[in-house]
Tab-separated table of C-alpha atoms in Angstrom:
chain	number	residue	atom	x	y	z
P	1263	UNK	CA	0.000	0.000	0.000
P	1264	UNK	CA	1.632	3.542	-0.555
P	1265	UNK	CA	0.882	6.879	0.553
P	1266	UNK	CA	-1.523	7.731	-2.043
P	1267	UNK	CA	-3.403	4.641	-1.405
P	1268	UNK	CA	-3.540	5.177	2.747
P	1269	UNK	CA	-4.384	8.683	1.858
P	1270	UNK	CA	-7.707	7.670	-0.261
P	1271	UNK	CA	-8.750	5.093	2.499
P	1272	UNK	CA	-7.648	7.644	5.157
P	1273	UNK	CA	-10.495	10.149	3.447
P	1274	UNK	CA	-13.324	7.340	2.792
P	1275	UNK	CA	-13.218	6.353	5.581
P	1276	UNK	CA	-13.366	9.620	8.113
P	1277	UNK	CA	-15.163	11.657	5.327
P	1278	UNK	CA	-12.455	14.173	5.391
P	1279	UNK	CA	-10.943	15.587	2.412
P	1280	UNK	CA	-8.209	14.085	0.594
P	1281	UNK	CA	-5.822	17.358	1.467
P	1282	UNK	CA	-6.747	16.964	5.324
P	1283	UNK	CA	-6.328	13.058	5.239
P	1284	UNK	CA	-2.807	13.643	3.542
P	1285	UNK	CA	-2.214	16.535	6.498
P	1286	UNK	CA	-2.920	14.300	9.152
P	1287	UNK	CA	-0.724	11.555	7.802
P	1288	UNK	CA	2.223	14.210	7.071
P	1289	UNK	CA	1.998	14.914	11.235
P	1290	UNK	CA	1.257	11.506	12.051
P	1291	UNK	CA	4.972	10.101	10.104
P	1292	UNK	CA	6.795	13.871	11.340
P	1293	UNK	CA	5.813	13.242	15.060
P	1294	UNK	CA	7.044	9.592	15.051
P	1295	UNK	CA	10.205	10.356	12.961
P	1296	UNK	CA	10.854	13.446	15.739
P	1297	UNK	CA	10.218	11.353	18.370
P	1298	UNK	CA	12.703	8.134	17.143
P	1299	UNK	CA	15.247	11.099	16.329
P	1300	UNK	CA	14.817	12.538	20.125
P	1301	UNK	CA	15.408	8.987	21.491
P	1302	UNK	CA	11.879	7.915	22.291
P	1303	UNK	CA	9.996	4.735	21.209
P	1304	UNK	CA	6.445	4.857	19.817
P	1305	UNK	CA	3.926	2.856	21.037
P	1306	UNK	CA	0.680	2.315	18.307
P	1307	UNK	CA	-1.830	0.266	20.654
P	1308	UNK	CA	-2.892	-2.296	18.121
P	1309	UNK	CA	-0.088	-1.811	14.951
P	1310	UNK	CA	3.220	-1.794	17.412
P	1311	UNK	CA	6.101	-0.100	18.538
P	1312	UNK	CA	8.613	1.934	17.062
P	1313	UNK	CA	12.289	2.025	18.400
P	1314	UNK	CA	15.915	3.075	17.385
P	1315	UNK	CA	18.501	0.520	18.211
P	1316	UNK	CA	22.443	1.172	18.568
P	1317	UNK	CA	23.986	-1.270	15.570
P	1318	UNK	CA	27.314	-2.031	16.970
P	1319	UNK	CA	31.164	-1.217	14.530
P	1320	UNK	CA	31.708	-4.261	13.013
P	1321	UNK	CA	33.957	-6.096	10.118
P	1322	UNK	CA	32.011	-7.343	7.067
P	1323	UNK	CA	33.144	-8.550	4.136
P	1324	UNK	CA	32.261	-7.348	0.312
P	1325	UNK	CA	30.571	-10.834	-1.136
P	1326	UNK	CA	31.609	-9.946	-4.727
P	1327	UNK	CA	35.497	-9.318	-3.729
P	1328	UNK	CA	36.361	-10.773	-0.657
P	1329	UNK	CA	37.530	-7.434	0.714
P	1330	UNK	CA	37.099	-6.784	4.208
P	1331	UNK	CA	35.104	-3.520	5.013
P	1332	UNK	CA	34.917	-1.418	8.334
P	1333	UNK	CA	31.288	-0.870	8.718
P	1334	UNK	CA	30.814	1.939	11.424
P	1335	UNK	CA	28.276	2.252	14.942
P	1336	UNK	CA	25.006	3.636	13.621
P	1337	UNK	CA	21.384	3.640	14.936
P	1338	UNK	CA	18.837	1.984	13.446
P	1339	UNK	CA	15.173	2.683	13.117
P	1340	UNK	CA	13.096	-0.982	14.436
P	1341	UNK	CA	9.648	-2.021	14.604
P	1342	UNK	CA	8.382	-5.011	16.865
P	1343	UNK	CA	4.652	-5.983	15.536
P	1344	UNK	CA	1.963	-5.519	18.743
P	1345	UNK	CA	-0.090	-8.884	19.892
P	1346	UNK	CA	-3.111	-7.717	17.836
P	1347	UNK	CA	-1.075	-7.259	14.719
P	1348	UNK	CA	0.507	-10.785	15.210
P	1349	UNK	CA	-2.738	-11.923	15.934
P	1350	UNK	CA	-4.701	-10.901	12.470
P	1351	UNK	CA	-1.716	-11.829	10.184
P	1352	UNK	CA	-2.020	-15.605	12.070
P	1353	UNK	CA	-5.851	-15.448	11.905
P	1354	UNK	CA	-6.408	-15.853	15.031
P	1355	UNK	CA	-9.632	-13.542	16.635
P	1356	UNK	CA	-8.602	-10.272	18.642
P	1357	UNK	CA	-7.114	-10.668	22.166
P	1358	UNK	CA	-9.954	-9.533	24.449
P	1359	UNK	CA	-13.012	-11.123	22.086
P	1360	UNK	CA	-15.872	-13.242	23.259
């Protein structure tokens, strides 16, 4: 699904304009991507949480020449699926349902 498509299903489904659905979507991804960048996870009750992990310095090696390569510390933007989420995808009915 892309933006465009989350956009149109955003509207249809609120009844808000496209422009306001695309708006809202626009702060939705800023506030998560300035929260990860400030150090803070994001919790989505029902989707998941967001979370930046430290990826350790490490040697690697170039498949194509052998070459070994100095890959550097970075962080890393990571996403653990919620119980609900896991729950759909396997079928199963929602945590909580009679």
């Amino acid at each position: 699904m892309t933006k465009i498509e989350i956009v149109e299903a955003l509207a249809e489904k609120t009844g808000m304009q496209k422009k306001d659905a695309e708006s809202v979507l626009e702060t939705l991804v800023n506030t998560i991507q300035e929260s990860l960048k400030s150090g803070q996870k994001v919790n989505l009750a029902g989707l998941g949480t967001f979370v930046v992990v430290e990826k350790k310095a490490r040697v690697a090696r170039n498949p194509k020449t052998g070459e070994t390569v100095q890959v550097e510390a970075k962080k890393a933007p990571k996403f653990k699926p919620g119980k609900q989420l896991k729950e759909l995808l396997a079928g199963l009915p929602p945590s909580g349902a009679d």
